[in-house]
mmCIF file of C-alpha atoms in Angstrom:
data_model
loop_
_atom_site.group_PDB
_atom_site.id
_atom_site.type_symbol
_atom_site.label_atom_id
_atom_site.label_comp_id
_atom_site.label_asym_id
_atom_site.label_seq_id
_atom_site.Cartn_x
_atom_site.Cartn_y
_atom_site.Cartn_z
ATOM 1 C CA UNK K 157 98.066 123.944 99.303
ATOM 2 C CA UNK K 158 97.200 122.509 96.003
ATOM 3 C CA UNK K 159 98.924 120.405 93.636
ATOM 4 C CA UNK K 160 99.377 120.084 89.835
ATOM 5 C CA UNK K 161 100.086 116.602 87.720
ATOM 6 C CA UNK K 162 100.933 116.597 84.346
ATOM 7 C CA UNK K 163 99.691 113.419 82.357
ATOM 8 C CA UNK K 164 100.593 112.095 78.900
ATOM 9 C CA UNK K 165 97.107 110.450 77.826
ATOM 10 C CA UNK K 166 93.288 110.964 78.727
ATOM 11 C CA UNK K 167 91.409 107.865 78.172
ATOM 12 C CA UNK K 168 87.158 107.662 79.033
ATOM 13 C CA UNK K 169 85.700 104.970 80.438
ATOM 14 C CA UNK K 170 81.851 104.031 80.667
ATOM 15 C CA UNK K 171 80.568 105.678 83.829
ATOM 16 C CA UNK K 172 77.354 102.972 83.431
ATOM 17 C CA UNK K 173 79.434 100.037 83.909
ATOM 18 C CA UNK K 174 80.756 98.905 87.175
ATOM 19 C CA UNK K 175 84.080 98.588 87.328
ATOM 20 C CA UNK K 176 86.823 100.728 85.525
ATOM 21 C CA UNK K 177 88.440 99.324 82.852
ATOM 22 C CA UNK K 178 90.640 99.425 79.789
ATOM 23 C CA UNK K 179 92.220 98.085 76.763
ATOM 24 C CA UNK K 180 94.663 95.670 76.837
ATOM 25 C CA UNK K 181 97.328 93.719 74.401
ATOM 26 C CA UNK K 182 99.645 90.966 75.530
ATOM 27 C CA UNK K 183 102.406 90.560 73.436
ATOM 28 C CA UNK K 184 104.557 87.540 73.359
ATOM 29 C CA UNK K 185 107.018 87.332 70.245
ATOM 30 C CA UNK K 186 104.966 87.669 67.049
ATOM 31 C CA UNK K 187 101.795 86.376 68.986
ATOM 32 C CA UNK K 188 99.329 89.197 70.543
ATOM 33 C CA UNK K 189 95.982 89.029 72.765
ATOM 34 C CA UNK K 190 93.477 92.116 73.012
ATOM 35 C CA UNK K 191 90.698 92.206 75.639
ATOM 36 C CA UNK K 192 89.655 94.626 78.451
ATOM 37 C CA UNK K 193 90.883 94.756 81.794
ATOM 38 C CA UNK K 194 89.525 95.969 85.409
ATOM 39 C CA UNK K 195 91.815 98.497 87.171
ATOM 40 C CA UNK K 196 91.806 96.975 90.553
ATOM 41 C CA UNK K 197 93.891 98.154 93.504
ATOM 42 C CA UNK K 198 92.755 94.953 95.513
ATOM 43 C CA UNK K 199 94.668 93.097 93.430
ATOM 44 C CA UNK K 200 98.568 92.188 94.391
ATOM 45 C CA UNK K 201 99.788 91.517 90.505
ATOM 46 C CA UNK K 202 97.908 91.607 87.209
ATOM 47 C CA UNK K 203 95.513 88.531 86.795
ATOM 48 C CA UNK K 204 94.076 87.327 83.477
ATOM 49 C CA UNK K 205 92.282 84.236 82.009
ATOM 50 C CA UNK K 206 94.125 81.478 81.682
ATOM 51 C CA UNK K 207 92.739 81.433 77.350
ATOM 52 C CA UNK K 208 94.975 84.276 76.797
ATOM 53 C CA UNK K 209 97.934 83.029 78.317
ATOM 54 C CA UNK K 210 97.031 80.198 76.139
ATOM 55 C CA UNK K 211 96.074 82.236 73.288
ATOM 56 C CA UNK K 212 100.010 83.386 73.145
ATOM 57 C CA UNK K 213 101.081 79.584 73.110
ATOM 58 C CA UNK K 214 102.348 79.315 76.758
ATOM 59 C CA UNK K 215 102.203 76.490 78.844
ATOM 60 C CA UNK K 216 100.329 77.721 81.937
ATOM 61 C CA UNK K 217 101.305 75.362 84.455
ATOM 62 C CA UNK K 218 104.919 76.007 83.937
ATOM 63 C CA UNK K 219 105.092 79.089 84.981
ATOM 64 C CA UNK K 220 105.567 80.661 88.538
ATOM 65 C CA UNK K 221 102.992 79.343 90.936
ATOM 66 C CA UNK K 222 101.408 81.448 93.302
ATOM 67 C CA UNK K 223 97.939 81.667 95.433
ATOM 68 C CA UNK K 224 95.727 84.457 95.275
ATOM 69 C CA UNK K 225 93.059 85.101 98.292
ATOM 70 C CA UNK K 226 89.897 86.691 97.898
ATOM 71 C CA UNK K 227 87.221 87.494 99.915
ATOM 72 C CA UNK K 228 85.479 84.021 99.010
ATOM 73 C CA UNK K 229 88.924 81.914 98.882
ATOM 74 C CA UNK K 230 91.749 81.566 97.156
ATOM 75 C CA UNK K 231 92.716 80.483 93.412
ATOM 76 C CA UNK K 232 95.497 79.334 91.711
ATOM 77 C CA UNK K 233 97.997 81.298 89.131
ATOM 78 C CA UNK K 234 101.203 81.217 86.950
ATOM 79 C CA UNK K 235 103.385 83.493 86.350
ATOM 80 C CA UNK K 236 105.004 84.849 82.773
ATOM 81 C CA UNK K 237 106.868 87.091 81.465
ATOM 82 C CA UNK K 238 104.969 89.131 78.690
ATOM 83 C CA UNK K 239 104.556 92.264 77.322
ATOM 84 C CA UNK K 240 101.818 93.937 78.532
ATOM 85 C CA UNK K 241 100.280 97.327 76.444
ATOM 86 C CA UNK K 242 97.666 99.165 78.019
ATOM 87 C CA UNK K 243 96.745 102.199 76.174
ATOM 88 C CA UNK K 244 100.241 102.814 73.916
ATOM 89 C CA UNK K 245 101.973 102.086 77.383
ATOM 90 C CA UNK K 246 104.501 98.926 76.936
ATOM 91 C CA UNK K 247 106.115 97.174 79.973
ATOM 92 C CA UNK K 248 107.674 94.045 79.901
ATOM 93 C CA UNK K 249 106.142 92.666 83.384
ATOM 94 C CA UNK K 250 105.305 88.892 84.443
ATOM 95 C CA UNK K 251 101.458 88.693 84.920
ATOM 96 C CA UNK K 252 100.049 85.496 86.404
ATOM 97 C CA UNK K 253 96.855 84.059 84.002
ATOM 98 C CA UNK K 254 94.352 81.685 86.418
ATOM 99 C CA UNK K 255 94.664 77.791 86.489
ATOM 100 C CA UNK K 256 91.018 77.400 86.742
ATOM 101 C CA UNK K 257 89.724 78.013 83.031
ATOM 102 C CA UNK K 258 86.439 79.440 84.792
ATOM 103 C CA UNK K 259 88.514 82.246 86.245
ATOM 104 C CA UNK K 260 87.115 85.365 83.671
ATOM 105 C CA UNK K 261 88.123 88.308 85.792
ATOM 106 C CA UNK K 262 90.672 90.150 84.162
ATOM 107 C CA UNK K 263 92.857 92.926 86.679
ATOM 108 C CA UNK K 264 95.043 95.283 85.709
ATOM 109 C CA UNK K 265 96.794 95.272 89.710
ATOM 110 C CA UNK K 266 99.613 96.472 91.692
ATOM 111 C CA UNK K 267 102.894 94.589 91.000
ATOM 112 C CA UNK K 268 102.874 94.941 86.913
ATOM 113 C CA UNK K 269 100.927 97.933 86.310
ATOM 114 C CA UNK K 270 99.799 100.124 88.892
ATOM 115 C CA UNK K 271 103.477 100.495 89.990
ATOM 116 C CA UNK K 272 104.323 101.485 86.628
ATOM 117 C CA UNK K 273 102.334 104.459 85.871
ATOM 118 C CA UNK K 274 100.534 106.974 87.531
ATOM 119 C CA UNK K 275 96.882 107.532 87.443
ATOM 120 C CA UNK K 276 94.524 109.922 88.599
ATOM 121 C CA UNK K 277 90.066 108.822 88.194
ATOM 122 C CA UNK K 278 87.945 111.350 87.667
ATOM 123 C CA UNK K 279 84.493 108.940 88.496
ATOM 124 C CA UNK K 280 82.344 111.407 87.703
ATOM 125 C CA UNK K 281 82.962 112.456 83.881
ATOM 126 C CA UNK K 282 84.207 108.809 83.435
ATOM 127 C CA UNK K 283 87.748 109.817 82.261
ATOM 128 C CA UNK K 284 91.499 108.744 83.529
ATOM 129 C CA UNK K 285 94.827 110.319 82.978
ATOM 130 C CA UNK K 286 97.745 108.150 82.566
ATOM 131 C CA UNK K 287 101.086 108.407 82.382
ATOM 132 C CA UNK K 288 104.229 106.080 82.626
ATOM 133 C CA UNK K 289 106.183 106.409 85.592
ATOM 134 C CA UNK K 290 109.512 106.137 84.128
ATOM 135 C CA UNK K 291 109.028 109.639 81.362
ATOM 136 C CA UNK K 292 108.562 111.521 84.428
ATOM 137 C CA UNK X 176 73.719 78.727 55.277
ATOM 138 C CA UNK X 177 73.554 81.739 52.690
ATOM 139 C CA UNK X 178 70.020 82.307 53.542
ATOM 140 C CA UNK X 179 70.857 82.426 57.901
ATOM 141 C CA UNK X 180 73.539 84.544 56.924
ATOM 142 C CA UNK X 181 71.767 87.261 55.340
ATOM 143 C CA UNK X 182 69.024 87.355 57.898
ATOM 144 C CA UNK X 183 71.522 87.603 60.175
ATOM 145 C CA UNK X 184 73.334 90.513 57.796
ATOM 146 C CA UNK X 185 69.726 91.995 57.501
ATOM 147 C CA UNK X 186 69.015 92.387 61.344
ATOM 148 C CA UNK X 187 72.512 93.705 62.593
ATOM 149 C CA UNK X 188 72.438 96.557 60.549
ATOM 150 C CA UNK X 189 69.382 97.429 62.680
ATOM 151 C CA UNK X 190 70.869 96.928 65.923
ATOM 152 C CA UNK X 191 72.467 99.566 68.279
ATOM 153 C CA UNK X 192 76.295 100.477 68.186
ATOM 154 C CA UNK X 193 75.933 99.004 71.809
ATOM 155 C CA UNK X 194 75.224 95.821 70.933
ATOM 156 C CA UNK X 195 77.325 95.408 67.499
ATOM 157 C CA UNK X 196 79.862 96.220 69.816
ATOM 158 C CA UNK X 197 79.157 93.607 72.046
ATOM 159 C CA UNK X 198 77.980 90.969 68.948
ATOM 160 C CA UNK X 199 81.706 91.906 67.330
ATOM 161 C CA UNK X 200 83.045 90.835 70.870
ATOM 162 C CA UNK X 201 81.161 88.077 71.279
ATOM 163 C CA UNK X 202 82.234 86.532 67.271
ATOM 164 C CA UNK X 203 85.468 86.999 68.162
ATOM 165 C CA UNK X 204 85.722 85.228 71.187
ATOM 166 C CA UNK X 205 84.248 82.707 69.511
ATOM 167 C CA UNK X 206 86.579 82.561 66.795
ATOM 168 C CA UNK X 207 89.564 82.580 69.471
ATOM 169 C CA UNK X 208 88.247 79.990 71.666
ATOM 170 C CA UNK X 209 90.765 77.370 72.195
ATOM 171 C CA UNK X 210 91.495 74.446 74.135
ATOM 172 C CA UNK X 211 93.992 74.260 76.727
ATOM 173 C CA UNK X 212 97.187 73.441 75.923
ATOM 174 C CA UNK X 213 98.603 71.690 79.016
ATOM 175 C CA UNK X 214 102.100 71.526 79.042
ATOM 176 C CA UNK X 215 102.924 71.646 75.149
ATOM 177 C CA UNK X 216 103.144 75.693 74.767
ATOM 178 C CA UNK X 217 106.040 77.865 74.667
ATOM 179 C CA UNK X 218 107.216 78.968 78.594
ATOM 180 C CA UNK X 219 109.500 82.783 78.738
ATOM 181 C CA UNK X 220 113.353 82.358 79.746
ATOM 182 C CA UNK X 221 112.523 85.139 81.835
ATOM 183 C CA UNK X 222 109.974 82.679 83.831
ATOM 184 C CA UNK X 223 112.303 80.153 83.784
ATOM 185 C CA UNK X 224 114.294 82.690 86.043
ATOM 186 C CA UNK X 225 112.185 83.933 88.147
ATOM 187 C CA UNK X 226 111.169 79.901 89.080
ATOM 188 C CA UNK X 227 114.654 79.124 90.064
ATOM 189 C CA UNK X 228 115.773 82.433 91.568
ATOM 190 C CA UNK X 229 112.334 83.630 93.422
ATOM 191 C CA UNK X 230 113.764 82.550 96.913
ATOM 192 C CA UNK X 231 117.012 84.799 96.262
ATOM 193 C CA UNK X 232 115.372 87.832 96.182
ATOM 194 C CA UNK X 233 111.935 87.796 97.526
ATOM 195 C CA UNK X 234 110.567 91.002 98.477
ATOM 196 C CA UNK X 235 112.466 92.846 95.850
ATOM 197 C CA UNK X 236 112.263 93.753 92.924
ATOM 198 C CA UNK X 237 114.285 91.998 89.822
ATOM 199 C CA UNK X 238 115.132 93.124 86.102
ATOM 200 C CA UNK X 239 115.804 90.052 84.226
ATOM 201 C CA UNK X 240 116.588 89.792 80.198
ATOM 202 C CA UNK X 241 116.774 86.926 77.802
ATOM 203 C CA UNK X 242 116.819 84.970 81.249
ATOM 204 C CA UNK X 243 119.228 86.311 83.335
ATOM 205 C CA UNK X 244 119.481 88.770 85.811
ATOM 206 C CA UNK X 245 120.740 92.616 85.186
ATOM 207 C CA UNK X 246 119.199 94.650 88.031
ATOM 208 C CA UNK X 247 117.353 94.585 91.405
ATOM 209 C CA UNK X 248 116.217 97.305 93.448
ATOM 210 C CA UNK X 249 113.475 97.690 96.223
ATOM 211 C CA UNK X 250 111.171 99.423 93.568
ATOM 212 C CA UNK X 251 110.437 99.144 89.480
ATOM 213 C CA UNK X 252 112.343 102.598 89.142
ATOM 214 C CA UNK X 253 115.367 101.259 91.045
ATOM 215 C CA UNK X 254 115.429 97.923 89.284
ATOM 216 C CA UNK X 255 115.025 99.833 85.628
ATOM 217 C CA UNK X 256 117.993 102.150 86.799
ATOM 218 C CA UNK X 257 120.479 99.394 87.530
ATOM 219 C CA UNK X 258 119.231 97.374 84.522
ATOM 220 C CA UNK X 259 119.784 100.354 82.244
ATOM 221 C CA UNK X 260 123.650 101.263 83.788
ATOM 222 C CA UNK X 261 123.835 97.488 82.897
ATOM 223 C CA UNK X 262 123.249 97.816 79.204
ATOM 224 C CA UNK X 263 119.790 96.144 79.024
ATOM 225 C CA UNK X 264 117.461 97.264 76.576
ATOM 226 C CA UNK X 265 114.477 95.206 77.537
ATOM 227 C CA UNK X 266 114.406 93.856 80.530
ATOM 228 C CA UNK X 267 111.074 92.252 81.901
ATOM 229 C CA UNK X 268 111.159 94.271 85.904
ATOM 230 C CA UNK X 269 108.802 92.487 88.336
ATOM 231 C CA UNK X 270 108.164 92.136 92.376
ATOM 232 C CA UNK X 271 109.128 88.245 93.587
ATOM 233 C CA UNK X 272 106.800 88.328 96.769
ATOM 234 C CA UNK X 273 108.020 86.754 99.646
ATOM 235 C CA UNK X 274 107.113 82.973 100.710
ATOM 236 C CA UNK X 275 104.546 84.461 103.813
ATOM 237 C CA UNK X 276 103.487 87.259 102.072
ATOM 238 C CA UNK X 277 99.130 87.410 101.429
ATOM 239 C CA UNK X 278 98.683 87.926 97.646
ATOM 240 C CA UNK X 279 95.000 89.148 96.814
ATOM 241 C CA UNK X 280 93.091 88.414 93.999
ATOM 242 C CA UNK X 281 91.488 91.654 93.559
ATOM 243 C CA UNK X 282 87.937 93.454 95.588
#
C-alpha cells in the first residue's frame, strides 16, 4: 500500500545545522517581528523569546501563565494572542514568549502550529513540504 | 567614525555570503534590542479571554474574536467550523490545556 500527499509549498532547510527550522513573522496590529524558529514536536505550544513579544509592545506578564517542563526543569511563559506567519501561512494562534529574558530557544510546537498544517521532512535533501490544514 | 566605517565597508565585501548573512543578523538584532517593558505594553482582548475563561473549557479547543467567544470544538478544524457558521472572520483558535496536564518545553 502506498500513499500520496499533495502539498502547497516546498521550503529547504540547511541540512548542516542541527535543528530544523524556519522563517517566522509575528504580527500584532501594525507592529511585526521576523526571526527563525525550530520545528519541535517536543514542544506542547509555540515558545519564543520574551524580546519579541516585547518587540510587538505587549506586556508579557499579563498574559496567560503557564509552566513548561524540560528535561533540565521547568520555565515560565505567557500566553498571547498573535498572528503568527510561517512561510505565507497566517494563523491567528496564542503563542506563549518566556519570562526569563535568557530563554533564546525559539519552537514552532504542537498547539499553534503543528496542528495547523501538515508537514512531511525529507532529512536527507534538507527540504519540507507544507501545507495548511484547513485548504485541504 | 567615517574612517571605522569604511574599514569595516572594505572587509565585508570580502567576507562569505555565510557570514554577511549572519553579520546582517547580528546588526539587526542589535538595532532591535530593547528593554523590557514590564507591565506598560499593549495585552490582546483575545488574552484577556482566554485568562478569565481557561477553566471553562480546558482541554478543548476555543475560537475567540475581538475577545469573545464564537466556537469550540475538540480540535482546530472543529473550532474554525463553528467559528465560521458563526460569522467570524478572524478568530484567534487555540488549545486551553487542562490545570494537571504536563506542558513540555520542547527536546
Amino acid at each position: 500500500m502506498s500513499y500520496e500527499l499533495v502539498f502547497e509549498k516546498l521550503v529547504n532547510f540547511d541540512i548542516d545545522k542541527a535543528r530544523i527550522s524556519v522563517n517566522v513573522e509575528l504580527r500584532l496590529g501594525k507592529d511585526t517581528v521576523n526571526f527563525k524558529a525550530n520545528i519541535d514536536t517536543g514542544a506542547s505550544f509555540c515558545i519564543f523569546a520574551r524580546e519579541y513579544g516585547e518587540k510587538l509592545g505587549i506586556s508579557i506578564e499579563e498574559g496567560f501563565l503557564r509552566y513548561f517542563n524540560t528535561t533540565t526543569g521547568n520555565f515560565r511563559a505567557y500566553g498571547h494572542g498573535v498572528t503568527l506567519i510561517t512561510e505565507g501561512f497566517a494563523f491567528d494562534s496564542q503563542v506563549f514568549f518566556a519570562a526569563d529574558e535568557s530563554f533564546q530557544t525559539n519552537v514552532l510546537g504542537r498547539r499553534g502550529w503543528l496542528d495547523r498544517v501538515i508537514i512531511a521532512i525529507n532529512d536527507y535533501d534538507g527540504k519540507l513540504y507544507l501545507s495548511r490544514y484547513e485548504s485541504e | 567614525m567615517q574612517a571605522v566605517l569604511d574599514e569595516i565597508i572594505e572587509k565585508t565585501a570580502r567576507i562569505s555570503d555565510d557570514d554577511r548573512d549572519k553579520l546582517i543578523q547580528i546588526l539587526q538584532e542589535q538595532k532591535r534590542k530593547i528593554k523590557p517593558n514590564g507591565k506598560k505594553g499593549f495585552v490582546h482582548p483575545n488574552t484577556l479571554w482566554v485568562k478569565e475563561h481557561h477553566a471553562e473549557y480546558q482541554g478543548r479547543y476555543v475560537a475567540v474574536e475581538d475577545g469573545k467567544l464564537v466556537g469550540t470544538g475538540k480540535n482546530f478544524p472543529e473550532a474554525l467550523a463553528e467559528a465560521k457558521k458563526n460569522g467570524s472572520e478572524k478568530p484567534m483558535i487555540t488549545y486551553l490545556p487542562r490545570d494537571d496536564e504536563e506542558l513540555r518545553g520542547g527536546w
